[in-house]
Amino acid sequence: MQTVRFATYNIECLGISSRKPQPDQACLEAVQETIQSLQADVVSLTEAPDERNFLSFYDAKLKSEFPHMAFLQTDPRSNHNAAILSKFPIGRWQVHSKFQAGQKNSDFTRGVGSADIEIPSAPTRLFVHHSKADPYYATLMSEHERQIKLEQCQTKRHQEWSGLTDLAQGKEGDNGANPKVLQLLTGDFNDTPASFAYHTLSTHLQDAFLQAGWGIGPTYSGFFQAYRIDYIFAGEKFSVKNYNTICANYSDHYPVTCSVAIKK
């Protein structure tokens, strides 16, 4: 397998909201140029807007560089979908119903999608996941109440991420498990490496930052700017190199990239 460069980026719905239903052209162009500057072969995107606006965004400048695309409607109730852009052909792609936003026991996820990237001699299933932020940080409650709620959040998030770990390892039925298909898990997880939920994933999958990054690697450009909450997790058969965080201020997240190859 040749070395392939992957990236993941939360594009913050391209600035679209209920108060601003149309994207700003300058913002669109800045995000497009940021994605092009990553020099990636495959890019997973979280917080993609509705399909109509996303396709317009993709067709304008990105389709020529990434001729293959999967739009994944992971959260149909809001502009928090996912997408995968690829220079390689994309085979089967799907939204995993167990993790789709609004489903029972999916309190903290905005959904999980995946696509089979047809890399010559090394077919790879790329998962893209977006966790919701813990909903109790900004609420008006006592410190004791907040602590109880946060503990409950962590317990539920751990349960969800355990299922996500199984999915990425080919243990879930709707994954179409195939031992010859390699696995990568990417996205905005809205949790730090200090959490128990993160430990659940990193015990079974390689955190690309730990393998090939340096420093503290913050990926959130909002209020808590030291947070690393966007990840690329690789299966054990991958060798990870050249991890980078790109400090582009057109979203409240920074894109991250790394190169992967099959271990010899």
PDB file of C-alpha atoms in Angstrom:
ATOM      1  CA  MET A   1       0.000   0.000   0.000  1.00  0.00           C
ATOM      2  CA  GLN A   2       1.272   3.441  -0.838  1.00  0.00           C
ATOM      3  CA  THR A   3       1.283   6.073   1.874  1.00  0.00           C
ATOM      4  CA  VAL A   4      -2.118   7.747   1.968  1.00  0.00           C
ATOM      5  CA  ARG A   5      -2.857  11.048   3.670  1.00  0.00           C
ATOM      6  CA  PHE A   6      -6.098  11.350   5.655  1.00  0.00           C
ATOM      7  CA  ALA A   7      -7.640  14.424   7.254  1.00  0.00           C
ATOM      8  CA  THR A   8     -10.658  15.235   9.388  1.00  0.00           C
ATOM      9  CA  TYR A   9     -12.269  18.671   9.773  1.00  0.00           C
ATOM     10  CA  ASN A  10     -15.349  20.062  11.529  1.00  0.00           C
ATOM     11  CA  ILE A  11     -16.582  22.736   9.087  1.00  0.00           C
ATOM     12  CA  GLU A  12     -19.150  24.222  11.509  1.00  0.00           C
ATOM     13  CA  CYS A  13     -22.078  23.943   9.059  1.00  0.00           C
ATOM     14  CA  LEU A  14     -20.298  26.468   6.800  1.00  0.00           C
ATOM     15  CA  GLY A  15     -21.696  29.202   9.028  1.00  0.00           C
ATOM     16  CA  ILE A  16     -25.300  28.248   8.231  1.00  0.00           C
ATOM     17  CA  SER A  17     -27.834  28.496  11.070  1.00  0.00           C
ATOM     18  CA  SER A  18     -31.538  29.149  11.619  1.00  0.00           C
ATOM     19  CA  ARG A  19     -30.710  32.852  11.813  1.00  0.00           C
ATOM     20  CA  LYS A  20     -28.423  32.695   8.795  1.00  0.00           C
ATOM     21  CA  PRO A  21     -29.848  30.195   6.274  1.00  0.00           C
ATOM     22  CA  GLN A  22     -27.406  31.087   3.501  1.00  0.00           C
ATOM     23  CA  PRO A  23     -23.624  30.662   3.770  1.00  0.00           C
ATOM     24  CA  ASP A  24     -21.275  33.596   3.461  1.00  0.00           C
ATOM     25  CA  GLN A  25     -19.314  33.385   0.199  1.00  0.00           C
ATOM     26  CA  ALA A  26     -16.045  34.488   1.797  1.00  0.00           C
ATOM     27  CA  CYS A  27     -16.420  31.777   4.447  1.00  0.00           C
ATOM     28  CA  LEU A  28     -17.165  29.141   1.802  1.00  0.00           C
ATOM     29  CA  GLU A  29     -14.075  30.021  -0.191  1.00  0.00           C
ATOM     30  CA  ALA A  30     -11.877  30.078   2.913  1.00  0.00           C
ATOM     31  CA  VAL A  31     -13.006  26.587   3.982  1.00  0.00           C
ATOM     32  CA  GLN A  32     -12.610  25.266   0.432  1.00  0.00           C
ATOM     33  CA  GLU A  33      -9.072  26.637   0.273  1.00  0.00           C
ATOM     34  CA  THR A  34      -8.271  25.194   3.698  1.00  0.00           C
ATOM     35  CA  ILE A  35      -9.371  21.715   2.579  1.00  0.00           C
ATOM     36  CA  GLN A  36      -7.311  22.027  -0.596  1.00  0.00           C
ATOM     37  CA  SER A  37      -4.269  23.130   1.427  1.00  0.00           C
ATOM     38  CA  LEU A  38      -4.342  19.953   3.538  1.00  0.00           C
ATOM     39  CA  GLN A  39      -2.841  17.992   0.612  1.00  0.00           C
ATOM     40  CA  ALA A  40      -4.891  14.998   1.735  1.00  0.00           C
ATOM     41  CA  ASP A  41      -6.056  12.062  -0.336  1.00  0.00           C
ATOM     42  CA  VAL A  42      -9.166  11.476   1.774  1.00  0.00           C
ATOM     43  CA  VAL A  43     -10.976  13.985   3.991  1.00  0.00           C
ATOM     44  CA  SER A  44     -13.771  13.304   6.468  1.00  0.00           C
ATOM     45  CA  LEU A  45     -15.972  16.266   7.385  1.00  0.00           C
ATOM     46  CA  THR A  46     -18.245  16.756  10.372  1.00  0.00           C
ATOM     47  CA  GLU A  47     -20.937  19.400  10.795  1.00  0.00           C
ATOM     48  CA  ALA A  48     -21.704  19.349   7.098  1.00  0.00           C
ATOM     49  CA  PRO A  49     -24.878  21.356   6.357  1.00  0.00           C
ATOM     50  CA  ASP A  50     -27.944  20.147   4.478  1.00  0.00           C
ATOM     51  CA  GLU A  51     -27.300  18.215   1.278  1.00  0.00           C
ATOM     52  CA  ARG A  52     -28.259  21.028  -1.123  1.00  0.00           C
ATOM     53  CA  ASN A  53     -25.855  23.545   0.411  1.00  0.00           C
ATOM     54  CA  PHE A  54     -23.116  20.958   0.815  1.00  0.00           C
ATOM     55  CA  LEU A  55     -23.287  19.824  -2.813  1.00  0.00           C
ATOM     56  CA  SER A  56     -23.054  23.438  -3.961  1.00  0.00           C
ATOM     57  CA  PHE A  57     -19.994  23.894  -1.729  1.00  0.00           C
ATOM     58  CA  TYR A  58     -18.419  20.661  -3.020  1.00  0.00           C
ATOM     59  CA  ASP A  59     -19.134  21.213  -6.715  1.00  0.00           C
ATOM     60  CA  ALA A  60     -17.712  24.747  -6.747  1.00  0.00           C
ATOM     61  CA  LYS A  61     -14.038  23.993  -6.045  1.00  0.00           C
ATOM     62  CA  LEU A  62     -13.527  20.567  -4.480  1.00  0.00           C
ATOM     63  CA  LYS A  63     -15.013  18.113  -6.974  1.00  0.00           C
ATOM     64  CA  SER A  64     -12.109  18.419  -9.400  1.00  0.00           C
ATOM     65  CA  GLU A  65      -9.599  17.509  -6.678  1.00  0.00           C
ATOM     66  CA  PHE A  66     -11.782  14.961  -4.887  1.00  0.00           C
ATOM     67  CA  PRO A  67     -13.870  13.328  -7.640  1.00  0.00           C
ATOM     68  CA  HIS A  68     -15.460  10.841  -5.231  1.00  0.00           C
ATOM     69  CA  MET A  69     -17.775  11.934  -2.423  1.00  0.00           C
ATOM     70  CA  ALA A  70     -20.216  10.394   0.060  1.00  0.00           C
ATOM     71  CA  PHE A  71     -22.754  12.629   1.808  1.00  0.00           C
ATOM     72  CA  LEU A  72     -23.864  11.001   5.062  1.00  0.00           C
ATOM     73  CA  GLN A  73     -27.068  12.320   6.603  1.00  0.00           C
ATOM     74  CA  THR A  74     -26.122  11.344  10.135  1.00  0.00           C
ATOM     75  CA  ASP A  75     -28.346  13.891  11.915  1.00  0.00           C
ATOM     76  CA  PRO A  76     -31.385  14.620   9.723  1.00  0.00           C
ATOM     77  CA  ARG A  77     -32.876  16.925  12.354  1.00  0.00           C
ATOM     78  CA  SER A  78     -30.121  19.509  12.064  1.00  0.00           C
ATOM     79  CA  ASN A  79     -27.194  20.763   9.998  1.00  0.00           C
ATOM     80  CA  HIS A  80     -24.838  18.287  11.621  1.00  0.00           C
ATOM     81  CA  ASN A  81     -24.245  15.744   8.895  1.00  0.00           C
ATOM     82  CA  ALA A  82     -21.013  14.188   7.677  1.00  0.00           C
ATOM     83  CA  ALA A  83     -19.255  13.768   4.359  1.00  0.00           C
ATOM     84  CA  ILE A  84     -16.203  12.012   2.949  1.00  0.00           C
ATOM     85  CA  LEU A  85     -14.158  13.409   0.047  1.00  0.00           C
ATOM     86  CA  SER A  86     -11.757  11.076  -1.718  1.00  0.00           C
ATOM     87  CA  LYS A  87      -9.284  10.931  -4.583  1.00  0.00           C
ATOM     88  CA  PHE A  88      -9.871   7.163  -4.598  1.00  0.00           C
ATOM     89  CA  PRO A  89     -13.138   5.522  -5.657  1.00  0.00           C
ATOM     90  CA  ILE A  90     -15.707   5.056  -2.911  1.00  0.00           C
ATOM     91  CA  GLY A  91     -17.557   1.740  -2.749  1.00  0.00           C
ATOM     92  CA  ARG A  92     -20.207   0.960  -0.177  1.00  0.00           C
ATOM     93  CA  TRP A  93     -21.158   3.800   2.146  1.00  0.00           C
ATOM     94  CA  GLN A  94     -23.748   3.998   4.890  1.00  0.00           C
ATOM     95  CA  VAL A  95     -25.086   5.714   7.993  1.00  0.00           C
ATOM     96  CA  HIS A  96     -25.013   3.303  10.935  1.00  0.00           C
ATOM     97  CA  SER A  97     -28.555   3.306  12.271  1.00  0.00           C
ATOM     98  CA  LYS A  98     -27.639   2.244  15.807  1.00  0.00           C
ATOM     99  CA  PHE A  99     -25.705   5.481  16.259  1.00  0.00           C
ATOM    100  CA  GLN A 100     -27.943   7.840  14.294  1.00  0.00           C
ATOM    101  CA  ALA A 101     -28.998  10.942  16.213  1.00  0.00           C
ATOM    102  CA  GLY A 102     -32.438  10.591  17.733  1.00  0.00           C
ATOM    103  CA  GLN A 103     -32.228   6.828  18.187  1.00  0.00           C
ATOM    104  CA  LYS A 104     -32.767   5.219  21.582  1.00  0.00           C
ATOM    105  CA  ASN A 105     -29.578   5.208  23.685  1.00  0.00           C
ATOM    106  CA  SER A 106     -27.866   7.683  21.335  1.00  0.00           C
ATOM    107  CA  ASP A 107     -27.901  10.611  23.769  1.00  0.00           C
ATOM    108  CA  PHE A 108     -24.495  12.011  22.903  1.00  0.00           C
ATOM    109  CA  THR A 109     -23.942  11.263  19.240  1.00  0.00           C
ATOM    110  CA  ARG A 110     -24.773  13.146  16.085  1.00  0.00           C
ATOM    111  CA  GLY A 111     -24.268   9.948  14.177  1.00  0.00           C
ATOM    112  CA  VAL A 112     -21.711   7.657  12.577  1.00  0.00           C
ATOM    113  CA  GLY A 113     -21.204   7.115   8.868  1.00  0.00           C
ATOM    114  CA  SER A 114     -18.677   5.099   6.920  1.00  0.00           C
ATOM    115  CA  ALA A 115     -17.432   4.605   3.395  1.00  0.00           C
ATOM    116  CA  ASP A 116     -15.233   1.953   1.801  1.00  0.00           C
ATOM    117  CA  ILE A 117     -12.247   3.705   0.210  1.00  0.00           C
ATOM    118  CA  GLU A 118     -10.953   1.598  -2.656  1.00  0.00           C
ATOM    119  CA  ILE A 119      -7.243   2.111  -2.164  1.00  0.00           C
ATOM    120  CA  PRO A 120      -5.303  -0.270  -4.437  1.00  0.00           C
ATOM    121  CA  SER A 121      -4.265  -3.430  -2.550  1.00  0.00           C
ATOM    122  CA  ALA A 122      -5.547  -1.978   0.754  1.00  0.00           C
ATOM    123  CA  PRO A 123      -9.320  -1.372   0.849  1.00  0.00           C
ATOM    124  CA  THR A 124     -10.060   0.795   3.882  1.00  0.00           C
ATOM    125  CA  ARG A 125     -13.307   1.462   5.715  1.00  0.00           C
ATOM    126  CA  LEU A 126     -13.292   5.052   6.940  1.00  0.00           C
ATOM    127  CA  PHE A 127     -15.681   5.924   9.765  1.00  0.00           C
ATOM    128  CA  VAL A 128     -16.642   9.498  10.584  1.00  0.00           C
ATOM    129  CA  HIS A 129     -18.208  10.247  13.965  1.00  0.00           C
ATOM    130  CA  HIS A 130     -19.503  13.376  15.693  1.00  0.00           C
ATOM    131  CA  SER A 131     -20.245  13.349  19.414  1.00  0.00           C
ATOM    132  CA  LYS A 132     -22.375  16.022  21.026  1.00  0.00           C
ATOM    133  CA  ALA A 133     -20.749  18.180  23.672  1.00  0.00           C
ATOM    134  CA  ASP A 134     -21.772  17.352  27.234  1.00  0.00           C
ATOM    135  CA  PRO A 135     -25.040  19.291  27.636  1.00  0.00           C
ATOM    136  CA  TYR A 136     -24.539  20.391  31.210  1.00  0.00           C
ATOM    137  CA  TYR A 137     -21.518  22.678  31.018  1.00  0.00           C
ATOM    138  CA  ALA A 138     -23.481  25.888  30.508  1.00  0.00           C
ATOM    139  CA  THR A 139     -26.637  25.154  32.518  1.00  0.00           C
ATOM    140  CA  LEU A 140     -27.623  26.952  35.683  1.00  0.00           C
ATOM    141  CA  MET A 141     -27.223  24.379  38.446  1.00  0.00           C
ATOM    142  CA  SER A 142     -25.174  23.899  41.570  1.00  0.00           C
ATOM    143  CA  GLU A 143     -21.654  22.505  41.377  1.00  0.00           C
ATOM    144  CA  HIS A 144     -22.838  19.303  43.063  1.00  0.00           C
ATOM    145  CA  GLU A 145     -25.687  18.859  40.561  1.00  0.00           C
ATOM    146  CA  ARG A 146     -23.360  19.574  37.663  1.00  0.00           C
ATOM    147  CA  GLN A 147     -20.872  16.981  38.902  1.00  0.00           C
ATOM    148  CA  ILE A 148     -23.584  14.320  39.114  1.00  0.00           C
ATOM    149  CA  LYS A 149     -24.807  15.154  35.614  1.00  0.00           C
ATOM    150  CA  LEU A 150     -21.303  15.082  34.173  1.00  0.00           C
ATOM    151  CA  GLU A 151     -20.671  11.666  35.724  1.00  0.00           C
ATOM    152  CA  GLN A 152     -23.890  10.424  34.146  1.00  0.00           C
ATOM    153  CA  CYS A 153     -22.765  11.887  30.821  1.00  0.00           C
ATOM    154  CA  GLN A 154     -19.431  10.109  30.994  1.00  0.00           C
ATOM    155  CA  THR A 155     -21.095   6.794  31.791  1.00  0.00           C
ATOM    156  CA  LYS A 156     -23.436   7.061  28.795  1.00  0.00           C
ATOM    157  CA  ARG A 157     -20.681   8.325  26.523  1.00  0.00           C
ATOM    158  CA  HIS A 158     -18.480   5.396  27.553  1.00  0.00           C
ATOM    159  CA  GLN A 159     -21.276   2.986  26.592  1.00  0.00           C
ATOM    160  CA  GLU A 160     -21.656   4.643  23.197  1.00  0.00           C
ATOM    161  CA  TRP A 161     -17.923   4.693  22.526  1.00  0.00           C
ATOM    162  CA  SER A 162     -17.641   1.023  23.494  1.00  0.00           C
ATOM    163  CA  GLY A 163     -20.145   0.312  20.733  1.00  0.00           C
ATOM    164  CA  LEU A 164     -18.186   2.602  18.425  1.00  0.00           C
ATOM    165  CA  THR A 165     -15.001   0.662  19.181  1.00  0.00           C
ATOM    166  CA  ASP A 166     -16.748  -2.591  18.257  1.00  0.00           C
ATOM    167  CA  LEU A 167     -18.019  -1.003  15.056  1.00  0.00           C
ATOM    168  CA  ALA A 168     -14.559   0.182  14.028  1.00  0.00           C
ATOM    169  CA  GLN A 169     -13.112  -3.255  14.778  1.00  0.00           C
ATOM    170  CA  GLY A 170     -15.696  -5.001  12.598  1.00  0.00           C
ATOM    171  CA  LYS A 171     -17.680  -6.522  15.472  1.00  0.00           C
ATOM    172  CA  GLU A 172     -21.019  -4.839  14.706  1.00  0.00           C
ATOM    173  CA  GLY A 173     -23.448  -6.563  12.336  1.00  0.00           C
ATOM    174  CA  ASP A 174     -24.159  -3.570  10.092  1.00  0.00           C
ATOM    175  CA  ASN A 175     -20.450  -3.013   9.562  1.00  0.00           C
ATOM    176  CA  GLY A 176     -20.277  -5.776   6.969  1.00  0.00           C
ATOM    177  CA  ALA A 177     -17.257  -7.116   8.833  1.00  0.00           C
ATOM    178  CA  ASN A 178     -14.439  -8.153   6.554  1.00  0.00           C
ATOM    179  CA  PRO A 179     -10.998  -9.001   7.989  1.00  0.00           C
ATOM    180  CA  LYS A 180      -9.367  -7.852   4.739  1.00  0.00           C
ATOM    181  CA  VAL A 181     -10.808  -4.342   5.082  1.00  0.00           C
ATOM    182  CA  LEU A 182      -8.684  -1.980   7.162  1.00  0.00           C
ATOM    183  CA  GLN A 183     -10.316   0.448   9.580  1.00  0.00           C
ATOM    184  CA  LEU A 184      -9.888   4.157  10.338  1.00  0.00           C
ATOM    185  CA  LEU A 185     -12.094   6.131  12.739  1.00  0.00           C
ATOM    186  CA  THR A 186     -12.145   9.932  12.484  1.00  0.00           C
ATOM    187  CA  GLY A 187     -14.152  12.953  13.538  1.00  0.00           C
ATOM    188  CA  ASP A 188     -15.136  15.396  16.265  1.00  0.00           C
ATOM    189  CA  PHE A 189     -15.493  13.418  19.498  1.00  0.00           C
ATOM    190  CA  ASN A 190     -16.074  16.410  21.816  1.00  0.00           C
ATOM    191  CA  ASP A 191     -14.067  14.783  24.580  1.00  0.00           C
ATOM    192  CA  THR A 192     -10.477  15.085  25.740  1.00  0.00           C
ATOM    193  CA  PRO A 193      -7.761  12.440  26.177  1.00  0.00           C
ATOM    194  CA  ALA A 194      -8.344  12.664  29.941  1.00  0.00           C
ATOM    195  CA  SER A 195     -11.775  11.036  29.666  1.00  0.00           C
ATOM    196  CA  PHE A 196     -12.670   7.420  30.333  1.00  0.00           C
ATOM    197  CA  ALA A 197     -14.523   7.336  27.009  1.00  0.00           C
ATOM    198  CA  TYR A 198     -11.312   8.269  25.160  1.00  0.00           C
ATOM    199  CA  HIS A 199      -9.470   5.512  27.022  1.00  0.00           C
ATOM    200  CA  THR A 200     -12.066   3.042  25.729  1.00  0.00           C
ATOM    201  CA  LEU A 201     -11.131   3.857  22.134  1.00  0.00           C
ATOM    202  CA  SER A 202      -7.395   4.368  22.512  1.00  0.00           C
ATOM    203  CA  THR A 203      -6.984   0.984  24.215  1.00  0.00           C
ATOM    204  CA  HIS A 204      -8.041  -0.745  21.003  1.00  0.00           C
ATOM    205  CA  LEU A 205      -7.123   1.758  18.275  1.00  0.00           C
ATOM    206  CA  GLN A 206      -4.044   3.906  17.651  1.00  0.00           C
ATOM    207  CA  ASP A 207      -4.466   7.614  18.342  1.00  0.00           C
ATOM    208  CA  ALA A 208      -2.617   9.149  15.385  1.00  0.00           C
ATOM    209  CA  PHE A 209      -1.502  12.127  17.485  1.00  0.00           C
ATOM    210  CA  LEU A 210       0.225   9.873  20.031  1.00  0.00           C
ATOM    211  CA  GLN A 211       1.911   7.926  17.249  1.00  0.00           C
ATOM    212  CA  ALA A 212       3.151  10.831  15.141  1.00  0.00           C
ATOM    213  CA  GLY A 213       2.230  14.182  16.702  1.00  0.00           C
ATOM    214  CA  TRP A 214       3.917  16.475  19.195  1.00  0.00           C
ATOM    215  CA  GLY A 215       3.033  19.106  21.823  1.00  0.00           C
ATOM    216  CA  ILE A 216      -0.532  19.264  23.155  1.00  0.00           C
ATOM    217  CA  GLY A 217      -2.156  19.300  19.710  1.00  0.00           C
ATOM    218  CA  PRO A 218      -5.263  21.431  20.385  1.00  0.00           C
ATOM    219  CA  THR A 219      -7.996  21.114  17.776  1.00  0.00           C
ATOM    220  CA  TYR A 220     -10.673  23.410  19.218  1.00  0.00           C
ATOM    221  CA  SER A 221     -10.366  27.128  18.466  1.00  0.00           C
ATOM    222  CA  GLY A 222     -13.291  28.221  20.639  1.00  0.00           C
ATOM    223  CA  PHE A 223     -13.299  29.260  24.285  1.00  0.00           C
ATOM    224  CA  PHE A 224     -11.256  26.302  25.572  1.00  0.00           C
ATOM    225  CA  GLN A 225      -8.413  26.560  23.092  1.00  0.00           C
ATOM    226  CA  ALA A 226      -6.170  23.888  24.637  1.00  0.00           C
ATOM    227  CA  TYR A 227      -8.677  21.093  23.989  1.00  0.00           C
ATOM    228  CA  ARG A 228      -7.819  18.189  21.688  1.00  0.00           C
ATOM    229  CA  ILE A 229     -11.227  16.790  20.734  1.00  0.00           C
ATOM    230  CA  ASP A 230     -10.837  15.880  17.027  1.00  0.00           C
ATOM    231  CA  TYR A 231      -9.126  12.574  16.330  1.00  0.00           C
ATOM    232  CA  ILE A 232      -7.876  10.103  13.770  1.00  0.00           C
ATOM    233  CA  PHE A 233      -7.808   6.573  15.192  1.00  0.00           C
ATOM    234  CA  ALA A 234      -6.128   3.838  13.149  1.00  0.00           C
ATOM    235  CA  GLY A 235      -6.377   0.068  13.298  1.00  0.00           C
ATOM    236  CA  GLU A 236      -3.379  -1.944  14.432  1.00  0.00           C
ATOM    237  CA  LYS A 237      -2.317  -2.841  10.895  1.00  0.00           C
ATOM    238  CA  PHE A 238      -1.554   0.784  10.068  1.00  0.00           C
ATOM    239  CA  SER A 239       1.720   2.634  10.505  1.00  0.00           C
ATOM    240  CA  VAL A 240       1.011   6.317  11.226  1.00  0.00           C
ATOM    241  CA  LYS A 241       3.325   9.197  10.292  1.00  0.00           C
ATOM    242  CA  ASN A 242       3.407  12.966   9.807  1.00  0.00           C
ATOM    243  CA  TYR A 243       0.528  14.072  12.034  1.00  0.00           C
ATOM    244  CA  ASN A 244      -0.283  17.776  11.781  1.00  0.00           C
ATOM    245  CA  THR A 245      -2.828  20.226  13.164  1.00  0.00           C
ATOM    246  CA  ILE A 246      -3.619  23.088  10.775  1.00  0.00           C
ATOM    247  CA  CYS A 247      -4.446  26.336  12.577  1.00  0.00           C
ATOM    248  CA  ALA A 248      -7.078  27.692  10.182  1.00  0.00           C
ATOM    249  CA  ASN A 249      -9.562  30.026  11.870  1.00  0.00           C
ATOM    250  CA  TYR A 250     -12.585  29.569   9.589  1.00  0.00           C
ATOM    251  CA  SER A 251     -14.353  27.142  11.913  1.00  0.00           C
ATOM    252  CA  ASP A 252     -14.338  26.600  15.677  1.00  0.00           C
ATOM    253  CA  HIS A 253     -12.198  23.507  15.027  1.00  0.00           C
ATOM    254  CA  TYR A 254      -8.822  22.976  13.391  1.00  0.00           C
ATOM    255  CA  PRO A 255      -8.358  20.263  10.758  1.00  0.00           C
ATOM    256  CA  VAL A 256      -5.922  17.457  11.536  1.00  0.00           C
ATOM    257  CA  THR A 257      -4.026  15.258   9.081  1.00  0.00           C
ATOM    258  CA  CYS A 258      -1.784  12.208   9.095  1.00  0.00           C
ATOM    259  CA  SER A 259      -0.231   9.752   6.671  1.00  0.00           C
ATOM    260  CA  VAL A 260      -0.822   6.012   7.003  1.00  0.00           C
ATOM    261  CA  ALA A 261       0.620   2.881   5.423  1.00  0.00           C
ATOM    262  CA  ILE A 262       0.366  -0.843   6.063  1.00  0.00           C
ATOM    263  CA  LYS A 263       2.852  -2.143   8.610  1.00  0.00           C
ATOM    264  CA  LYS A 264       5.360  -4.516   7.088  1.00  0.00           C
TER     265      LYS A 264
END
